[in-house]
Structures are given as C-alpha cells and as structure tokens.
mmCIF file of C-alpha atoms and ligand atoms in Angstrom:
data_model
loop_
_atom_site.group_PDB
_atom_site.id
_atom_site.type_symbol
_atom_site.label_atom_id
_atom_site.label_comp_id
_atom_site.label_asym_id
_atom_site.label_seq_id
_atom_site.Cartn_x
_atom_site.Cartn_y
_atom_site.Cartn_z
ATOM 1 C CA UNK A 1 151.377 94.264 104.110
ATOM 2 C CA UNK A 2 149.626 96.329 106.468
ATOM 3 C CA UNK A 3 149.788 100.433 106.860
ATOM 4 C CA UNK A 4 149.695 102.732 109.338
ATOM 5 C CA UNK A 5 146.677 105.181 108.279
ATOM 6 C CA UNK A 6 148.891 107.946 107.844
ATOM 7 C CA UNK A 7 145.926 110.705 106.940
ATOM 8 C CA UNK A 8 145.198 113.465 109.473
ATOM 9 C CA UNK A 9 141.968 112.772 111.381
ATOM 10 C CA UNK A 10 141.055 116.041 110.454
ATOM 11 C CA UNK A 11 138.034 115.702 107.509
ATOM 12 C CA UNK A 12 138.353 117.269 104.720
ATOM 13 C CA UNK A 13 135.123 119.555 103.212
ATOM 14 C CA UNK A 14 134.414 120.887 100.016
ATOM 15 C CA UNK A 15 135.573 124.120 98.833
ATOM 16 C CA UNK A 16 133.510 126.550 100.399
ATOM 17 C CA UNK A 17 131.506 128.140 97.340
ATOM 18 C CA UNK A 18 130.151 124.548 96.772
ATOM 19 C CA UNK A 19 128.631 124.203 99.831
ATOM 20 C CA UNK A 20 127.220 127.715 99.895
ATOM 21 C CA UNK A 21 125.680 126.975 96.638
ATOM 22 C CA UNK A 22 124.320 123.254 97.997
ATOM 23 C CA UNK A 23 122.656 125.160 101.059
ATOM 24 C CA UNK A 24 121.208 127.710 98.563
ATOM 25 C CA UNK A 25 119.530 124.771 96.531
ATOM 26 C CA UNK A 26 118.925 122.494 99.520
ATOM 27 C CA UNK A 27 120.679 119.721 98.176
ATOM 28 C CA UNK A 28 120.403 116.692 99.862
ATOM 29 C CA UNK A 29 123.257 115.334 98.106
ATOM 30 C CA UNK A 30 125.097 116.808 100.561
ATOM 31 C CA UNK A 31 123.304 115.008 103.941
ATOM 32 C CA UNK A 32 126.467 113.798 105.858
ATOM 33 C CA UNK A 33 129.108 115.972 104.208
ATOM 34 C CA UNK A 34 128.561 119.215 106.251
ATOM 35 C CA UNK A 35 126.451 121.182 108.641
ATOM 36 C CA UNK A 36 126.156 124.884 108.886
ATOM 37 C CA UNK A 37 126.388 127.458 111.305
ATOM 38 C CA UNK A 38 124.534 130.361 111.388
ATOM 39 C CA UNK A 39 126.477 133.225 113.183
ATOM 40 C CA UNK A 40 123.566 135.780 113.986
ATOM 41 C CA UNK A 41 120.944 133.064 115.540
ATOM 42 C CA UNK A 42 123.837 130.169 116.929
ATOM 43 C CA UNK A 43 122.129 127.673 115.378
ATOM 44 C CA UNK A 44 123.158 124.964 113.186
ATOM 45 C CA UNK A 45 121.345 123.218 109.726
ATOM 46 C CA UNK A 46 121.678 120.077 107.920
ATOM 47 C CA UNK A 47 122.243 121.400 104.084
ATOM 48 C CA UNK A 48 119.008 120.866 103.023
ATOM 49 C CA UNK A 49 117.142 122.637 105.863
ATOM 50 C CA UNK A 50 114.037 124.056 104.769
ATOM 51 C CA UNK A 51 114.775 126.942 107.018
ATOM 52 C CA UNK A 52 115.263 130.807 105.611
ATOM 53 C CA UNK A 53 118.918 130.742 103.879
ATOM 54 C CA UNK A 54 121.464 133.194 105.401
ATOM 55 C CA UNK A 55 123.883 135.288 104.343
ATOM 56 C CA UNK A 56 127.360 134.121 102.690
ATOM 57 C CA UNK A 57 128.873 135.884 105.437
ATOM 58 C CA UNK A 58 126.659 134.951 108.288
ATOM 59 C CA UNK A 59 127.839 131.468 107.610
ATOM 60 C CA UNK A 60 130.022 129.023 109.037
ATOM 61 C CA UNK A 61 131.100 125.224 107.539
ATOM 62 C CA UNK A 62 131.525 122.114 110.046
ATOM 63 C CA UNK A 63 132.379 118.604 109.112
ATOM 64 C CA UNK A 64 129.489 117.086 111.700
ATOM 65 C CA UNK A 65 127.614 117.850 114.473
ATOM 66 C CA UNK A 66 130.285 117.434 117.038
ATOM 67 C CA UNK A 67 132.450 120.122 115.430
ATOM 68 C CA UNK A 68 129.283 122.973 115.486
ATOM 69 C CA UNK A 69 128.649 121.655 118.642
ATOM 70 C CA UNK A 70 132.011 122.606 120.051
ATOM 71 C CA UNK A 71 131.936 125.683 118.551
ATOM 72 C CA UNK A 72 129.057 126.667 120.453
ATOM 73 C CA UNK A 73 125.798 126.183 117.620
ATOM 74 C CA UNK A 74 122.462 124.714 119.028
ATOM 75 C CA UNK A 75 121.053 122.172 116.829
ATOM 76 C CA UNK A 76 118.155 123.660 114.385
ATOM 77 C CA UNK A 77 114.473 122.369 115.356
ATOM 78 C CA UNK A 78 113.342 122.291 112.079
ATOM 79 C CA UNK A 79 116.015 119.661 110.185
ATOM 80 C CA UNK A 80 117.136 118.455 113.586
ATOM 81 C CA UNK A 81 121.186 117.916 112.666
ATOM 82 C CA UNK A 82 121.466 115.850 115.442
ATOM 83 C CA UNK A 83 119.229 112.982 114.825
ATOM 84 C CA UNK A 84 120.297 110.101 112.383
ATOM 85 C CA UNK A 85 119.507 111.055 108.664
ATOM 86 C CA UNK A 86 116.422 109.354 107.159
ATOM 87 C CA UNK A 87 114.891 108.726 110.911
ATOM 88 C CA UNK A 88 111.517 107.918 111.255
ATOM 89 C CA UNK A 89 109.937 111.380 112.012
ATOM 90 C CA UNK A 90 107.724 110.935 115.196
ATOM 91 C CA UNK A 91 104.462 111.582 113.665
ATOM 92 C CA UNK A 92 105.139 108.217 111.204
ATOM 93 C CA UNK A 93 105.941 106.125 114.712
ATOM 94 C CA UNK A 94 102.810 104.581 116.049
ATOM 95 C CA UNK A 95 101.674 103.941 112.525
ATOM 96 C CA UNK A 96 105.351 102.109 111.995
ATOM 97 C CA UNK A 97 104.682 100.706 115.941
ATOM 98 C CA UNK A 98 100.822 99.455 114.757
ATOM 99 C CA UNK A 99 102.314 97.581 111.846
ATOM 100 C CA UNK A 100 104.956 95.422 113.581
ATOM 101 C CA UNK A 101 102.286 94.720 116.300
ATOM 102 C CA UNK A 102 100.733 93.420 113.513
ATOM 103 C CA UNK A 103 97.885 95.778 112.774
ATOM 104 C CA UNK A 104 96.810 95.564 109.325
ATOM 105 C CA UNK A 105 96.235 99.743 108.627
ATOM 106 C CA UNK A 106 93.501 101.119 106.065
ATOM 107 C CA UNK A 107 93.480 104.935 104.765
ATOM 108 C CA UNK A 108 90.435 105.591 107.231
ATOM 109 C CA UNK A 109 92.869 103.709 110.508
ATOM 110 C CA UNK A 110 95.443 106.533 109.334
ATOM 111 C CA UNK A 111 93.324 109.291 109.024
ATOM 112 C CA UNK A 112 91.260 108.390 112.751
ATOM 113 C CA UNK A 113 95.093 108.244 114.139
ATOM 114 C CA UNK A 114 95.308 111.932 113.129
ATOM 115 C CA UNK A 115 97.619 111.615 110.091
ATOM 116 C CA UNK A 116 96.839 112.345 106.381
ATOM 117 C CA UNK A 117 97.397 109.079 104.310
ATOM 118 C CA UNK A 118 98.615 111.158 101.931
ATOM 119 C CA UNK A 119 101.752 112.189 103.906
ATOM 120 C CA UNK A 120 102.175 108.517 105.015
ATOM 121 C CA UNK A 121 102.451 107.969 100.974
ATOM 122 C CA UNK A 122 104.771 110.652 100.553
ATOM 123 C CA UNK A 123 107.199 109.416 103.322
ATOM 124 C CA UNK A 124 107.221 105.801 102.045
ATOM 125 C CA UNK A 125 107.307 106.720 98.007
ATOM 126 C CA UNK A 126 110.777 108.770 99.504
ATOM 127 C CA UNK A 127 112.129 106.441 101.587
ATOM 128 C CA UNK A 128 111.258 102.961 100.426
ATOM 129 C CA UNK A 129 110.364 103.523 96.916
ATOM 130 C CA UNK A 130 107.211 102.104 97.146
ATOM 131 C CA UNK A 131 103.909 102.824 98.689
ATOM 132 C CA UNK A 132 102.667 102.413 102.647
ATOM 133 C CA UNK A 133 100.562 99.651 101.501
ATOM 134 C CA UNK A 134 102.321 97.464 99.497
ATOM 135 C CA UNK A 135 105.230 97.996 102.195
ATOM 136 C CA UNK A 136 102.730 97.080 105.001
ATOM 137 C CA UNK A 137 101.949 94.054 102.750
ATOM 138 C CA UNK A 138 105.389 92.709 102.593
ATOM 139 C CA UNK A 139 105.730 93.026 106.274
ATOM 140 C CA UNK A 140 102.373 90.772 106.906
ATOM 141 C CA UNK A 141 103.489 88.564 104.776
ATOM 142 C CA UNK A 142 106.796 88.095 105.744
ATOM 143 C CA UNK A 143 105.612 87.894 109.460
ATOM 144 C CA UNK A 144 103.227 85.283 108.263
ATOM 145 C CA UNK A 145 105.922 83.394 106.454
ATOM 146 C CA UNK A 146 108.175 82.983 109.407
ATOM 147 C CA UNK A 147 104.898 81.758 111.302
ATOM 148 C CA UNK A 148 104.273 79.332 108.580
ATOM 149 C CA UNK A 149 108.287 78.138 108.466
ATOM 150 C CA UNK A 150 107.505 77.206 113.127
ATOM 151 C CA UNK A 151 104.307 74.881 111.549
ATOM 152 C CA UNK A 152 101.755 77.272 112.380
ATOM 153 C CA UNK A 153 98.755 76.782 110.684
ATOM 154 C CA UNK A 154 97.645 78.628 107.501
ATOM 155 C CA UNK A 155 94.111 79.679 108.172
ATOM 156 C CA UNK A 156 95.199 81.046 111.827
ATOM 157 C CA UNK A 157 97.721 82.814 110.356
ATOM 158 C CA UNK A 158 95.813 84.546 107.707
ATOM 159 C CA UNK A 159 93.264 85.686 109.910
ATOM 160 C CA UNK A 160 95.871 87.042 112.614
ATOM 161 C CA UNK A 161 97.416 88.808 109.338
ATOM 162 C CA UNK A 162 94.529 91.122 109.432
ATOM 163 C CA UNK A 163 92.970 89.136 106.000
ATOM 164 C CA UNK A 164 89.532 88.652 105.774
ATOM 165 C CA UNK A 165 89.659 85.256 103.799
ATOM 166 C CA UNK A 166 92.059 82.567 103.768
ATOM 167 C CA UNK A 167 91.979 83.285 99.312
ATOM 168 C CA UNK A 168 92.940 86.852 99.757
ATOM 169 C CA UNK A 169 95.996 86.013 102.199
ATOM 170 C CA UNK A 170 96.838 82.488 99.391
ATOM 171 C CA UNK A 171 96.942 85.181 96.612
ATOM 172 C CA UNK A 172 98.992 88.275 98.073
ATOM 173 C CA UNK A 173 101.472 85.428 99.748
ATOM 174 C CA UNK A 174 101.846 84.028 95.955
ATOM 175 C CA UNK A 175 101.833 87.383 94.233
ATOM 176 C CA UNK A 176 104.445 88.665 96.689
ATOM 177 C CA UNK A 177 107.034 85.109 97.496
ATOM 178 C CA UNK A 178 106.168 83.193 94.440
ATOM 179 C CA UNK A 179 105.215 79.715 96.200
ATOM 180 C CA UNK A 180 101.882 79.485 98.113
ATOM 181 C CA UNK A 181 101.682 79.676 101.838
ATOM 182 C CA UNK A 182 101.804 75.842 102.453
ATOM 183 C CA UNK A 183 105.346 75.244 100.548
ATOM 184 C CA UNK A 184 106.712 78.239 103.040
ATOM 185 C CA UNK A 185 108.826 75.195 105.348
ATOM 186 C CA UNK A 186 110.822 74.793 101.984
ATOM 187 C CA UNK A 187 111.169 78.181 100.432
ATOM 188 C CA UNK A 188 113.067 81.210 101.966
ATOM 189 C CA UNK A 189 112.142 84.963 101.440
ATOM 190 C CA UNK A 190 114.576 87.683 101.669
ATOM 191 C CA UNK A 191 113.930 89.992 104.449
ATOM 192 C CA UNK A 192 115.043 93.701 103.748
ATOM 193 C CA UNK A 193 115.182 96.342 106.217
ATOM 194 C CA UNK A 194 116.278 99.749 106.076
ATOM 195 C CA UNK A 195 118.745 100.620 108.656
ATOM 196 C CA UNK A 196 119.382 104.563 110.037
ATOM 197 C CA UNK A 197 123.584 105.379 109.926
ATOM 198 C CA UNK A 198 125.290 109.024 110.852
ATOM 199 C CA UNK A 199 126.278 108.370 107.004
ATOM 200 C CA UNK A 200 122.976 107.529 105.441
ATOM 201 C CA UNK A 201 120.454 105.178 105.351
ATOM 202 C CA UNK A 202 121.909 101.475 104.439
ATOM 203 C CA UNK A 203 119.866 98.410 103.155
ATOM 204 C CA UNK A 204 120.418 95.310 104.465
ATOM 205 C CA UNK A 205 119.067 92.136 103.759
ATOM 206 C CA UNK A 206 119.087 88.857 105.532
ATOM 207 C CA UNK A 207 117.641 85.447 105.767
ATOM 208 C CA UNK A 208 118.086 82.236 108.105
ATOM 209 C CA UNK A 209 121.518 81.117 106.276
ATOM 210 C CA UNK A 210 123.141 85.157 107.125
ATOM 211 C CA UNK A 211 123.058 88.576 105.989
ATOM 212 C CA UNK A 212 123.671 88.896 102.310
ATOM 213 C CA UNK A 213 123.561 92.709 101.662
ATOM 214 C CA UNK A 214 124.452 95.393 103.504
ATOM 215 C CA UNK A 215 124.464 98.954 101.002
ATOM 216 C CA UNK A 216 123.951 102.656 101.512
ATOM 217 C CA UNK A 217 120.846 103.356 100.188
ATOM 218 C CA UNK A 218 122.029 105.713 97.059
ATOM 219 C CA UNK A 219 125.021 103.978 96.596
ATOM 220 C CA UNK A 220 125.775 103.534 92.809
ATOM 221 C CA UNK A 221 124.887 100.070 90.962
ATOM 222 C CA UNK A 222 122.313 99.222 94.138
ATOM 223 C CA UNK A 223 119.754 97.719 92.176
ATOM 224 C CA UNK A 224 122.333 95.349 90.080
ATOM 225 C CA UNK A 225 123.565 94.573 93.830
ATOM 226 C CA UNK A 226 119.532 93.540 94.722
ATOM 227 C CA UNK A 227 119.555 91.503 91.876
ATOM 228 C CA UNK A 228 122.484 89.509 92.144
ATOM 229 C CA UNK A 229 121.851 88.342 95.194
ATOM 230 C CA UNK A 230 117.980 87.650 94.447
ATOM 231 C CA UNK A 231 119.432 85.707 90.973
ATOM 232 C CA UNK A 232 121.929 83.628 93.546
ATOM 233 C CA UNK A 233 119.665 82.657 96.354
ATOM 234 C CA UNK A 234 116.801 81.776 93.946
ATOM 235 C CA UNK A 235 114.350 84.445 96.487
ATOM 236 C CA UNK A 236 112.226 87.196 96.458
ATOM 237 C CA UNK A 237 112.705 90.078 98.465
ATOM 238 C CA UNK A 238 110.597 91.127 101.130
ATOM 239 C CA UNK A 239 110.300 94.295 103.602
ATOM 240 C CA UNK A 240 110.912 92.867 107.045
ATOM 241 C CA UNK A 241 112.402 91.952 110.087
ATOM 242 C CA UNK A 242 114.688 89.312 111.294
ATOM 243 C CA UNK A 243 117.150 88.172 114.065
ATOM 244 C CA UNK A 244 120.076 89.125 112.090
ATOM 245 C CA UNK A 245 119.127 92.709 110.980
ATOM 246 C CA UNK A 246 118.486 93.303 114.380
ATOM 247 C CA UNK A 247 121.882 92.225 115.335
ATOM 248 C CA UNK A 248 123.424 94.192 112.187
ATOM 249 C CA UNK A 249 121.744 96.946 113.337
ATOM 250 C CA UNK A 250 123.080 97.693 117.190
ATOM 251 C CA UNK A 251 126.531 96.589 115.947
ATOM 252 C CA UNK A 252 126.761 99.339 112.909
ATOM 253 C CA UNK A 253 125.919 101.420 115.944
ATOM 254 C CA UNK A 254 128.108 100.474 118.252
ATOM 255 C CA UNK A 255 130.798 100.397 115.132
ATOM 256 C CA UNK A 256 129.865 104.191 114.695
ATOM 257 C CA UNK A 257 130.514 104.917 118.204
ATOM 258 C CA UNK A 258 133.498 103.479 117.925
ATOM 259 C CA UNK A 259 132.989 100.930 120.372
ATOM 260 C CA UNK A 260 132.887 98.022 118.103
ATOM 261 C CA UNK A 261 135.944 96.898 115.956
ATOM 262 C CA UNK A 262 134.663 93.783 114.617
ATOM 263 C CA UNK A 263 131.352 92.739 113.231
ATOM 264 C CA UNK A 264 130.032 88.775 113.917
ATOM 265 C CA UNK A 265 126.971 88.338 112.370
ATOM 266 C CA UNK A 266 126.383 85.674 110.220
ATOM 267 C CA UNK A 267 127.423 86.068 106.647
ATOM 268 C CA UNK A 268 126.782 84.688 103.536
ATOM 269 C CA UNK A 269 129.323 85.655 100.514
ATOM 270 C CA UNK A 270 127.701 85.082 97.404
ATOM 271 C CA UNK A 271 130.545 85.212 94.812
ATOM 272 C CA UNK A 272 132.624 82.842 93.071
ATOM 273 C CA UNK A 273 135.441 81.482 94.846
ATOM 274 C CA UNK A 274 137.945 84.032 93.965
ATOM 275 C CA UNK A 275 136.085 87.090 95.113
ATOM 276 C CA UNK A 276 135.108 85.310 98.377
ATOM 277 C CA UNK A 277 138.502 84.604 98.854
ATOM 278 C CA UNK A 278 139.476 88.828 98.177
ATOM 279 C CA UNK A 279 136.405 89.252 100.846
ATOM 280 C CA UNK A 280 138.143 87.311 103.260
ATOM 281 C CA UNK A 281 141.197 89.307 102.639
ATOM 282 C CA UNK A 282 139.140 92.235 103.460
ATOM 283 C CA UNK A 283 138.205 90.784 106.853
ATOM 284 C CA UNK A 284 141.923 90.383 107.607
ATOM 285 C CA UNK A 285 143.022 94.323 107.226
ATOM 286 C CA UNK A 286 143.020 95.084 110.899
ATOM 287 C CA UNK A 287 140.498 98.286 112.125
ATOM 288 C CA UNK A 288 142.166 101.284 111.774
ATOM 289 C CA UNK A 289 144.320 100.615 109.201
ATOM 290 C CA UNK A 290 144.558 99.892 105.595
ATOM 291 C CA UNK A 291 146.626 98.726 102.676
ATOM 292 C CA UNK A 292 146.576 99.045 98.760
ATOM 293 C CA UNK A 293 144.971 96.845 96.170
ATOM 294 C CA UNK A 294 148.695 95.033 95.776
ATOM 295 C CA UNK A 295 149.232 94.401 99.225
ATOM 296 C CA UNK A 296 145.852 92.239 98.824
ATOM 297 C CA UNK A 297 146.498 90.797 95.403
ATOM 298 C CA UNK A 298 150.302 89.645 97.182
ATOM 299 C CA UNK A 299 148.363 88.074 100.114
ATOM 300 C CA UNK A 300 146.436 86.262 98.201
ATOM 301 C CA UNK A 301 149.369 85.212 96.296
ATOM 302 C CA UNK A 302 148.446 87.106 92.989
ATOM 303 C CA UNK A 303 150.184 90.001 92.518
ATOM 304 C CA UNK A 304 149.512 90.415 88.994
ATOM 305 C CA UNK A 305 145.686 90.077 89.778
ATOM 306 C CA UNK A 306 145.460 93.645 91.171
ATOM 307 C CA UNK A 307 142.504 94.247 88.932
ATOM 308 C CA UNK A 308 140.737 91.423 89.403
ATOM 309 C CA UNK A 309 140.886 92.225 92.782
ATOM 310 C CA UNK A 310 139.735 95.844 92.727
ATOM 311 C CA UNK A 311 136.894 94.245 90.754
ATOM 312 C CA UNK A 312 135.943 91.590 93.397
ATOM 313 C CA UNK A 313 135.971 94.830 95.845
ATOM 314 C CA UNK A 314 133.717 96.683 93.850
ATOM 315 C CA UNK A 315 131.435 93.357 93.839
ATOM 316 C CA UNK A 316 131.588 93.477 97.885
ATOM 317 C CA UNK A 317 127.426 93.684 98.960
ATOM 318 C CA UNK A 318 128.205 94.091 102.762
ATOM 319 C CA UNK A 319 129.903 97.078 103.223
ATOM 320 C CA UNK A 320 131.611 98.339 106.231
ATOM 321 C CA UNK A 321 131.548 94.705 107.494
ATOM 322 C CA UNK A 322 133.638 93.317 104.656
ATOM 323 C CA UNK A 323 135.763 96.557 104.791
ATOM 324 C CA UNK A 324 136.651 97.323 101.240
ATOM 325 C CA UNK A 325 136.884 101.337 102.381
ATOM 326 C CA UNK A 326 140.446 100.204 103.940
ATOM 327 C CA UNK A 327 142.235 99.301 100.888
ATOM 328 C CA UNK A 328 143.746 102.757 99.100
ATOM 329 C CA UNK A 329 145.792 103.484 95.564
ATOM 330 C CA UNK A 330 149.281 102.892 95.692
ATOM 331 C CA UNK A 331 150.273 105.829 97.273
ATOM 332 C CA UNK A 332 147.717 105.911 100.030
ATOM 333 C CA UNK A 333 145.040 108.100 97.700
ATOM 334 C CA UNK A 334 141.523 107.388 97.988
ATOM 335 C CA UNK A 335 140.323 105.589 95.082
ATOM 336 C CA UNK A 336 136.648 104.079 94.206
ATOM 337 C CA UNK A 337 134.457 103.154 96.885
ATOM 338 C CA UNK A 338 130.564 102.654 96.176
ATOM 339 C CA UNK A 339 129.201 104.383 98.461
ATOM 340 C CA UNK A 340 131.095 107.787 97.865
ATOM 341 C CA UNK A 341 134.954 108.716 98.292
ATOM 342 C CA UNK A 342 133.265 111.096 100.915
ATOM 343 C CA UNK A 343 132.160 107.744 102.824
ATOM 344 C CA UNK A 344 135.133 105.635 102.139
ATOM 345 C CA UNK A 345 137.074 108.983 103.872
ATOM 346 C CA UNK A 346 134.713 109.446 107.220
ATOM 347 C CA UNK A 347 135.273 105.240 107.887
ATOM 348 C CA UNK A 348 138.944 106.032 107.612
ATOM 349 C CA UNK A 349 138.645 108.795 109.976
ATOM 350 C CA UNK A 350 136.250 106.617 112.982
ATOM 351 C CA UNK A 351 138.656 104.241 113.013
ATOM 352 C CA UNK A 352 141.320 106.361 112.755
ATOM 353 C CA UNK A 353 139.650 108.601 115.731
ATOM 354 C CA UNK A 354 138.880 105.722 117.629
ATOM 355 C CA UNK A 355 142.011 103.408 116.870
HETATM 356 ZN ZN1 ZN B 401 117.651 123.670 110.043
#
C-alpha cells in the first residue's frame, strides 16, 4: 500500500509578487514559508522583519535559512532568522527562569528586574493568549498540584507557592482545577505547554496517562481540538510542565533534525474506536513515505470508508507523531492538512531529505 515519495525535495514558494507584497505588509502569516535576501547589505529577514523594506529588485526569495545561508546572506540581528520562531526573547528569560524556580513575580519584582510589566503583558497576551499573571498562576498551581498528587501537605505547599494564606491558595486552586487542593490525589489537571518548532509554535498537552494534544498553535479548528479533549478526560487545562512534554519536546527536535524517525512517548487517543484504529494506521506509514486515503481505508479493510477516514484524519490531535501529513489524494496531490498544505509539504520534504 505504501509509496515511494515521488516529489522533488526541492520546496516549492509562492509566486514571487506574493511574497514581495507579504514583506511589504510584514505579514507574519508567512513565518516559516520564506526568508529574504537582501542583495546590497547580504543580509537575510524573516518576512515580518521590522527592518527598513528594500527594493523589489534588491531582493532575493529562499525557502529557509539553510538555502540564504548557502548563498552567502548573514542572518539579520533584528528578526534573528535563525532562531526558532516564537522563542523566548532573552530579555523575557530570567523572568520565565524565576517562575519555574518557583518565584511567585509581582509588577514591582518585574519592574526591579529591569523590565516594564507592560512588555511582559504584551509578550504573553501574543503568545499565550492570556496575561503574565494568570499564566504564572496556572504554573503555581499546577506545580502545587503535582506536590499535592506525592502527599505533600497543603499548608506547606501553599506557602512554598508564594501565597500568603492557605484561603487564597484553596480559592485560586478551585477557581483554576475545579476540585479543592485536598481531592488533588484523585483528580488530574491537564498540563499545556507551548513548544518552539522551525515550523511554528505547537501546543501540546499532557497528563500522567500520555500526551493527548500535540497542534500548531494557529492551526485551524484548535480551540474545538482543546475542547474535545477537555470534554473526554473530564479536566481542566492548565499552563505547565510535565515529564512527557519534556520528552515530546527533545524528540520533535531531534525529529526536525532528522535524527529521529519514530516518536515513543506515551499516548493517549481519545476517539472512538474507529478513528483510533485510522490513527494506528497512521503510525504504520513508514517515515519517508506516504500513501493515499484508499490505501488506508483498504488496510483497514474498508475501502468504501475513504471518507470516514479522511474525517478521522482531520480529527488526529497529535500531529506529526500520528503522521496524518503522509497520506496524499489519489494521485499523490497534497490535500487538507490542519496545520497548512505549506506544513503538510516541508514534513514531506525532512523526511524525504533525511530518508
Ligand atoms: Zn530582519
């Protein structure tokens, strides 16, 4: 059932009057499709840069870094090409370092450490959707919950939370999991981290039975995704850290250095039993290559089903792991993938590369 990936590895761009016109209105839709030369400094931009604009003719399109790279550009200072997109920019990193230590940070901390809290807002309102404090909320609690799941005690652990009674830390731990801090042995939250990819930023989201979600960050229906699997696992969601995102993490980038062919973290497919079974189908299409929506329907013995399965693909939460991007039309065309056709094609072409 299986094909040969039969596409050149060279990658495809845009015609060129779109991304002239994207660099002209910085649009950050384009992150991850291109870079630009410049010919009169040698230096290369993200599309977005906030840099002067050049010339049409001054101009030069590459598919990535490597490609302006080889041709000789230097990597622009100001929207530094080179570094993952979405990275933590080093003026947010000992506030992000203070947190996990498990600081609990006020406006005034901020402003002594030499940033404006405003800023700090900014970045998290852009990034996370929500604000620096009720992000640094969800990671105290959610720190404090996995203390609470070992037996620790509550009061100890509301004071080490940086709370200043053991009523403040009761309420935001309600507000935020929905069960007080003493029923925290029998109740799960859902930890959700936001992980840094050459294509994007991804969310994923884990807990002690596996990683349940794994989704670029603008990829369409995200928030029906988040809900499903909150609705499922009975949960709430909380910004965090665990084990398994940690291990999701240096295996997406080993994956995107093409040094890693196969991902074994933990899962959990939430889905009924016929679109875990067209996951697992996924998981068989070996690296490198892929095969068409029929070709999976026939190996799971129901060819006629070939919509049901593309359905049950578009349902897939853990991208890249469960690799829907490697099943194709009929005749080998690119056809709906979540996360952008753009995506689904630079997967194709790692493995390809790599394979
Ligand atoms: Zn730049």
């Amino acid at each position: 059932m299986i094909n040969q990936l039969s596409m050149t590895p060279t990658v495809a761009l845009p015609p060129e009057e779109e991304m002239y016109q994207a660099l002209l209105n910085r649009n950050r839709e384009y992150e991850g499709i291109f870079v630009v030369g410049v010919r009169t400094t040698g230096i290369f931009c993200r599309p977005a840069c906030s840099a002067r604009k050049p010339k049409r003719e001054h101009v030069e399109f590459f598919a990535g870094v490597e490609q302006a790279q080889a041709a000789g550009y230097r990597a622009c200072k100001v929207c530094q090409p080179t570094r993952a997109q979405g990275y933590e920019p080093a003026w947010l990193q000992p506030i992000l370092a203070a947190v996990s230590a498990g600081r609990r940070l006020r406006d005034t901390d901020i402003r002594d450490s030499g940033v404006e809290p405003a800023r700090v807002r900014r970045w998290f309102k852009a990034n996370y959707g929500k604000t620096f404090q009720a992000w640094q909320r969800d990671q105290l609690i959610a720190a404090a919950h996995s203390r609470l799941r070992r037996s620790e005690g509550v009061t100890d652990t509301a004071f080490d939370s940086g709370f200043e009674s053991l009523s403040g830390f009761s309420d935001a731990f309600h507000r935020l999991a929905g069960f007080t801090p003493s029923k925290s042995r029998c109740h799960k939250l859902l930890l959700v981290r936001r992980l840094l990819t050459p294509l994007g930023p991804m969310f994923a989201v884990a807990d002690d039975d596996g990683l349940c979600l794994l989704e670029f960050a603008d990829r369409k229906r995200l928030e029906q995704q988040l809900l499903r699997v909150q609705r499922r696992l009975n949960a709430q969601f909380v910004s965090g850290d665990h084990e398994l995102l940690q291990a999701t993490e240096i295996q997406l980038m080993e994956y995107f250095a093409g040094k890693r062919r196969q991902f074994d973290v933990r899962l959990q497919l939430l889905g009924t039993q016929f679109q875990r079974q067209c996951w697992q189908a996924l998981q068989a299409i070996p690296y490198g290559q892929t095969c068409s929506y029929l070709e999976q329907a026939s190996a799971l013995g129901a060819p006629s089903a070939v919509r049901a399965v593309a359905n049950a693909n578009g349902q897939n939460s853990l991208a890249i792991i469960l690799p829907c991007h490697r099943v194709v039309g009929k005749d080998g065309r690119l056809t709906g993938y979540a996360g952008g056709l753009w995506r689904k094609q630079r997967l194709l072409d790692l493995e390809l590369g790599a394979a």
